[in-house]
Short mmCIF file of C-alpha atoms in Angstrom, two decimals:
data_model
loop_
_atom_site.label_atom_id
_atom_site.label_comp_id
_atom_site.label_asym_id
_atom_site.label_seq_id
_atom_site.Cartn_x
_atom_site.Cartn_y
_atom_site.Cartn_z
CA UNK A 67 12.96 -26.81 -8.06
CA UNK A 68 15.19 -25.07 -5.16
CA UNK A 69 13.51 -24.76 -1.93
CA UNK A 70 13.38 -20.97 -0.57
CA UNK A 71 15.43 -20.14 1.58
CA UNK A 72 15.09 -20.01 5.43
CA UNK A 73 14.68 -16.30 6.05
CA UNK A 74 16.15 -14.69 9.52
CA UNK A 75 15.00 -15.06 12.81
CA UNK A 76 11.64 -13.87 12.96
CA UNK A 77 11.22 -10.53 15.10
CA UNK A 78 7.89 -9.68 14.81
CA UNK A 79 6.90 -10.56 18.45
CA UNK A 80 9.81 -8.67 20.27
CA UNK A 81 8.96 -5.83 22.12
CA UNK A 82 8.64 -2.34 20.31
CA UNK A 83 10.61 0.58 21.56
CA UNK A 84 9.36 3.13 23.48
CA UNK A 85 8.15 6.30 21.73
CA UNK A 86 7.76 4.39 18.71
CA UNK A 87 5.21 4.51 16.26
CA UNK A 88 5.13 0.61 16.44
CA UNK A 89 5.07 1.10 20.62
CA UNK A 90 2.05 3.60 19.40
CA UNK A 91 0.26 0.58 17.44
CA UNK A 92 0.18 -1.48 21.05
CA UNK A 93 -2.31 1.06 22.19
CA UNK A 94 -6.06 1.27 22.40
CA UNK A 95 -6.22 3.76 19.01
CA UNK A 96 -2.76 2.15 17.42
CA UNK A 97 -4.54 -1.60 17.73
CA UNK A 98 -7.45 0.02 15.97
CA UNK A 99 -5.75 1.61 12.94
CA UNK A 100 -4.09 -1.55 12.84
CA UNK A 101 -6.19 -4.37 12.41
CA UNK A 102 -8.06 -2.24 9.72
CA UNK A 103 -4.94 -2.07 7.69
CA UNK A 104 -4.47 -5.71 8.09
CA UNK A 105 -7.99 -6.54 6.99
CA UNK A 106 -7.48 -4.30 3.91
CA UNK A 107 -4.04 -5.52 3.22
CA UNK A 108 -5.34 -8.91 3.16
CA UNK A 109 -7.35 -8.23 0.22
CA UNK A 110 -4.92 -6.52 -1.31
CA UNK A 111 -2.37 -8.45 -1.30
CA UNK A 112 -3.25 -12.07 -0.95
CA UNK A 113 -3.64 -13.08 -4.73
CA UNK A 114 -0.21 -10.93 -5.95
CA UNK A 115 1.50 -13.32 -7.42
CA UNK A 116 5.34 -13.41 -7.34
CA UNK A 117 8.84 -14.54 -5.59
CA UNK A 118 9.94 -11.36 -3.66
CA UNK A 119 8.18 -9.18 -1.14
CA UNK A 120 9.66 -6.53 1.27
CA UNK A 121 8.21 -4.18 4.05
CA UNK A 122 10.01 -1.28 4.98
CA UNK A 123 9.12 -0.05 7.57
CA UNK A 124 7.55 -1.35 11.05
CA UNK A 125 10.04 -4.02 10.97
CA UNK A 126 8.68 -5.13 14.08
CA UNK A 127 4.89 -5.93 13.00
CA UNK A 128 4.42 -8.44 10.13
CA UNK A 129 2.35 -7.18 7.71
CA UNK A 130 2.70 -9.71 5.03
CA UNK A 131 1.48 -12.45 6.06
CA UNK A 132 -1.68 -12.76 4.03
CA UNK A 133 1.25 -12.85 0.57
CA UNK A 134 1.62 -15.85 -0.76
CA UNK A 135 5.18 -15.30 -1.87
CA UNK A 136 7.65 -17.37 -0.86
CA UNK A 137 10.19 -14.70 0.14
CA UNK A 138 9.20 -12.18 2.42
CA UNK A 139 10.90 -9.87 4.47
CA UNK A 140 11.03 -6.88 6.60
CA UNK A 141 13.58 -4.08 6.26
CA UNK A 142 14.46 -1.46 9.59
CA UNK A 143 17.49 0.73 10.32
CA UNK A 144 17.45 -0.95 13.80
CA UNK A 145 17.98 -4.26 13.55
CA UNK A 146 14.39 -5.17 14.12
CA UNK A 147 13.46 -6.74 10.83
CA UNK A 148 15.53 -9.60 8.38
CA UNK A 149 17.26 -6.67 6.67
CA UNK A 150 18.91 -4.09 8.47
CA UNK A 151 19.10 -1.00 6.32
CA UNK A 152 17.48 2.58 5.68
CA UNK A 153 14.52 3.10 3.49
CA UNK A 154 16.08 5.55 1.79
CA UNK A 155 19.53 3.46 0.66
CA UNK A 156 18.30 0.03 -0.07
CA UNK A 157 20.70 -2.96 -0.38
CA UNK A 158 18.63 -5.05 -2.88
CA UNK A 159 19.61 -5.10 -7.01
CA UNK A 160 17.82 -3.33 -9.19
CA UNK A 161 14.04 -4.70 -10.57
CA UNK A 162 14.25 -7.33 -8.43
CA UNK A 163 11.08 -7.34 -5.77
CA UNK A 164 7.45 -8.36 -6.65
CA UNK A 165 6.10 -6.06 -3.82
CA UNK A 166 7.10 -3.59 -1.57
CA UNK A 167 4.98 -2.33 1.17
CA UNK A 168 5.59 0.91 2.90
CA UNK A 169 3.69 0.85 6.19
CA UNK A 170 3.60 4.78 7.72
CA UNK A 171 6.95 5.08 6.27
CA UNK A 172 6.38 8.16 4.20
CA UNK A 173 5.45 10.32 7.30
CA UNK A 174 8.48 9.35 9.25
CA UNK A 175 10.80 9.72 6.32
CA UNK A 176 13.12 12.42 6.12
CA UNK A 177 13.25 12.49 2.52
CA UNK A 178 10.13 11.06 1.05
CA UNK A 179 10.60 11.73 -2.55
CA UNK A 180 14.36 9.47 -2.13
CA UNK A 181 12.02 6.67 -0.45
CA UNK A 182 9.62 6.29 -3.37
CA UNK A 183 12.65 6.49 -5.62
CA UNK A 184 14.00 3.31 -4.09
CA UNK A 185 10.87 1.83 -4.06
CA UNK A 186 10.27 2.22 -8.02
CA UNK A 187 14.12 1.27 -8.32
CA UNK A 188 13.97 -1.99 -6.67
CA UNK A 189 10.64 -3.02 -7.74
CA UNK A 190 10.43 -4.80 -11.49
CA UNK A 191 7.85 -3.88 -14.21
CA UNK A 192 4.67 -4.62 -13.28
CA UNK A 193 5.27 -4.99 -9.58
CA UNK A 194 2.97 -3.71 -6.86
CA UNK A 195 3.40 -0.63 -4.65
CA UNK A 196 1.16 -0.60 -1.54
CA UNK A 197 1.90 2.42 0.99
CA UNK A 198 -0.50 2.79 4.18
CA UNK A 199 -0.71 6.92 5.76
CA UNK A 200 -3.06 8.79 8.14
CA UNK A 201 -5.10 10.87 6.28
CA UNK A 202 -4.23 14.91 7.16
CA UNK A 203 -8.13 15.83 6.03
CA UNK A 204 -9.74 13.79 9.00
CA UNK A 205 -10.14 14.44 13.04
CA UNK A 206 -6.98 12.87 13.17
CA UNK A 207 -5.07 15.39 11.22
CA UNK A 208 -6.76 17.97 13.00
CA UNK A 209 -5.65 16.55 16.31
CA UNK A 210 -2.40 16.73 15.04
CA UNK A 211 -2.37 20.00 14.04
CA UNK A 212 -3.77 21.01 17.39
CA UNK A 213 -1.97 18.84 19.65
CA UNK A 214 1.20 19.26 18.38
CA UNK A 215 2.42 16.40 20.32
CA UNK A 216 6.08 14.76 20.19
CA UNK A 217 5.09 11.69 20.69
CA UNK A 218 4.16 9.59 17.42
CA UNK A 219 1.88 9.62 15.38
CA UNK A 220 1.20 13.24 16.29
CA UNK A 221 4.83 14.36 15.84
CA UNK A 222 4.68 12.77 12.00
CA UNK A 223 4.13 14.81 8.58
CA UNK A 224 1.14 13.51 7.61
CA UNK A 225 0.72 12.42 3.47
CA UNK A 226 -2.31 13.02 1.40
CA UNK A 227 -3.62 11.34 -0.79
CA UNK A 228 -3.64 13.82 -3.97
CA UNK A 229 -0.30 14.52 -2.73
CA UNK A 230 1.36 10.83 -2.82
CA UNK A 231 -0.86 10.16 -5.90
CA UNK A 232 1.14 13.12 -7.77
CA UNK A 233 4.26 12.21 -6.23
CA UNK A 234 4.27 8.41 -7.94
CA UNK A 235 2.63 10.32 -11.36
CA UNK A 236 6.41 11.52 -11.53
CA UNK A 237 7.72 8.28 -10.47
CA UNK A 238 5.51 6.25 -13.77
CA UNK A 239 3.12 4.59 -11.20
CA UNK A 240 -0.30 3.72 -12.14
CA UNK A 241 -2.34 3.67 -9.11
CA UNK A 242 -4.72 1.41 -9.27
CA UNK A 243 -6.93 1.97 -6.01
CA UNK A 244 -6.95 2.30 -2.30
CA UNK A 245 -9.31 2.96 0.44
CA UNK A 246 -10.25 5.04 3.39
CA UNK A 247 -10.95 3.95 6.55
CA UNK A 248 -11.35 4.69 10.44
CA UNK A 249 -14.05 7.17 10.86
CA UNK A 250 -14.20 7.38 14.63
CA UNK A 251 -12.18 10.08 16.74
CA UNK A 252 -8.94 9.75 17.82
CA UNK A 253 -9.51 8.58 21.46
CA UNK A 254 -6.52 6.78 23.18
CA UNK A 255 -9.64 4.94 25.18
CA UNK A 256 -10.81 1.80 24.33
CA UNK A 257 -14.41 2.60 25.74
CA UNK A 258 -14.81 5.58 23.89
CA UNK A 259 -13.76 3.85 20.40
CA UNK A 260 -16.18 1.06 20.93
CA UNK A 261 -19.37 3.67 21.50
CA UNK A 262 -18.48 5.61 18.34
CA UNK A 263 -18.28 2.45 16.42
CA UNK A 264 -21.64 3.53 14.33
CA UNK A 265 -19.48 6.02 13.15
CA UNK A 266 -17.49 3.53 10.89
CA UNK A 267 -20.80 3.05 8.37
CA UNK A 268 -22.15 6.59 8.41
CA UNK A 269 -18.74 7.64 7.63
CA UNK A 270 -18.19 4.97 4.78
CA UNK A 271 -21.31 6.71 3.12
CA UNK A 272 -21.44 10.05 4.10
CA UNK A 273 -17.92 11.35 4.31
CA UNK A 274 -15.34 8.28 2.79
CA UNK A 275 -12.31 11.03 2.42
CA UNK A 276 -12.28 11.87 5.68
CA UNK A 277 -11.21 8.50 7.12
CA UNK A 278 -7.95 8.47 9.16
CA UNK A 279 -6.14 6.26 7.72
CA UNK A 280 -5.64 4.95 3.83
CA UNK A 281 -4.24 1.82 2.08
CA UNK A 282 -3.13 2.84 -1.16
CA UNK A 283 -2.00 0.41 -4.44
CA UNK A 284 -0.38 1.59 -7.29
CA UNK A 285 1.92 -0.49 -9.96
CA UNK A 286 4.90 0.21 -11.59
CA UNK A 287 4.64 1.01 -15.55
CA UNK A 288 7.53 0.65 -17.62
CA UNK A 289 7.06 1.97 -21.22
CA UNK A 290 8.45 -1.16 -23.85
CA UNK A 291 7.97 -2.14 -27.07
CA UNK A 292 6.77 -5.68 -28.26
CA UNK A 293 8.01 -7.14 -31.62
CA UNK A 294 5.27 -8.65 -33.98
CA UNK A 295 6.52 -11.50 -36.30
CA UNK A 296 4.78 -11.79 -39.54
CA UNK A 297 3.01 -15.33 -39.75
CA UNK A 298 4.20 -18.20 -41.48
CA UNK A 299 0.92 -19.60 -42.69
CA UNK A 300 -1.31 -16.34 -44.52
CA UNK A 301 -4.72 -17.08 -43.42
CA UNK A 302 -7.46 -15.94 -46.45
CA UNK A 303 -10.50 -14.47 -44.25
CA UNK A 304 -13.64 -15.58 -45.33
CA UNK A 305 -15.60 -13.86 -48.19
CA UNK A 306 -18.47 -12.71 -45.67
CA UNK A 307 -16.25 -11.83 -42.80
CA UNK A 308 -16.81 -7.50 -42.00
CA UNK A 309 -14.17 -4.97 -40.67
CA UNK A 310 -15.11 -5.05 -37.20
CA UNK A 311 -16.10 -1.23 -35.87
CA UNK A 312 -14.74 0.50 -33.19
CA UNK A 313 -17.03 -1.05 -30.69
CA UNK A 314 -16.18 -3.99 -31.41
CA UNK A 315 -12.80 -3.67 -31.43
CA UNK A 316 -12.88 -2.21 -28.64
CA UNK A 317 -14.90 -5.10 -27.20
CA UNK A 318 -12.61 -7.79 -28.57
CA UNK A 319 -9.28 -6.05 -26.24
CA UNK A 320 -11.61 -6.34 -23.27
CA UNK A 321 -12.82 -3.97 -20.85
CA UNK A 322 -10.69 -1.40 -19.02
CA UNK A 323 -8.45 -2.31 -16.13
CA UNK A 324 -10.66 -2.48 -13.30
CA UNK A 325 -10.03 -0.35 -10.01
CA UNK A 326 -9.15 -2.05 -6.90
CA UNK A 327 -12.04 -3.33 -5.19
CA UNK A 328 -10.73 -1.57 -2.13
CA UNK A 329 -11.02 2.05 -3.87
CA UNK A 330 -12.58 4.57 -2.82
CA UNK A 331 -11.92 7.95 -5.22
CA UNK A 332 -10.73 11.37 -3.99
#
């Protein structure tokens, strides 16, 4: 069996630019939102199975790691990633990729509709769409909507839930769960997020769709048809065998697909 290959020079340790939403992840609130997207896409992600996986977006952080894919690799306009391209133009064949991860790409896109589109056009049958956003109904959104800063995340267009979830409806996506998460304020102060940390439980419980920040999984469906052969050897059912009901035939197909551990519904 062929090796994989050697990808690019790693970049994920170089320095971020300045007035970047990866320069914003290096602060108090960005390290924050961070390593609760990396704990949840650790779960998500660790037992997909498959060859390919691609990030776009955030070349610079590594946000894969937990996939046990052989091939990984990070897409950026800049230069910062393996692949050097735009989300929105992708240089990868058709139904190729496994997974595709779009970290906080949606709210710095130009055209997010096109970026989805070359998601679901790259990705093959089956394969696994996971797209992190801050969540517009929390005290982040409002704080965006007050601030109205230029500097990122503030200066993004923020993607809700309902909204994406309709968005990859169009697109044939089946989502199949997601989360919510980061209930405390958005404080650029690493005190002040450490004395609100109580806030993390009451707001699991009390108020889940008003976390900042969401992880969201959805898979691509592709409608087919499958071809049943008759069989060679006609079995004679036994005398006392029944017509099973509809419970039990239900029963016998197995339960419904579950929901993603990680889901919390809107």
């Amino acid at each position: 069996m062929q090796e994989p290959a050697s990808p690019p020079e790693d970049t994920a340790n170089r320095a971020a630019p300045a007035g970047s939403l990866e320069n914003w992840f290096q602060s108090a609130a960005g390290r924050y939102v961070l390593a609760w997207e990396r704990q949840c896409l650790e779960a998500t992600i660790t037992d997909l199975f498959g060859y390919f996986a691609l990030q776009v977006g955030l070349p610079g952080i590594d946000l894969l790691a937990a996939s046990r894919m052989p091939w990984r690799f990070r897409c950026g306009p800049d230069g910062a990633g393996q692949l050097l391209a735009h989300a929105d133009e992708l240089p990868i064949a058709s139904e190729s990729v496994d997974l595709v991860l779009l970290p906080h790409l949606l709210e710095e896109s130009g055209d997010p509709h096109q970026t989805l589109r070359e998601a679901e056009r790259v990705l093959r049958p089956d394969g696994v769409l996971v797209v992190t956003g801050f969540n517009p109904l929390s005290l982040w959104g409002a704080r965006r909507l007050a601030g109205r800063s230029e500097a990122p995340p503030w200066n993004a267009e923020f993607v809700g839930v309902l909204r994406l979830k309709d968005w990859l409806k169009l697109l044939n996506f089946e989502v199949r769960g997601g989360r919510y998460g980061c209930y405390r304020p958005p404080f650029d102060s690493e005190r002040w997020l450490t004395r609100f940390g109580f806030l993390e439980k009451a707001g699991s419980r009390w108020w889940p769709v008003a976390g900042a920040a969401y992880v969201l999984v959805a898979r691509k469906r592709v409608a087919g048809m499958r071809v049943i052969t008759p069989s060679r050897r006609p079995v004679r059912a036994p005398a006392r065998l029944l017509a099973p009901t509809a419970s039990q035939a239900v029963e016998r197909c197995g339960p419904p697909a579950p929901r993603h551990a990680l889901f919390v519904d809107d």
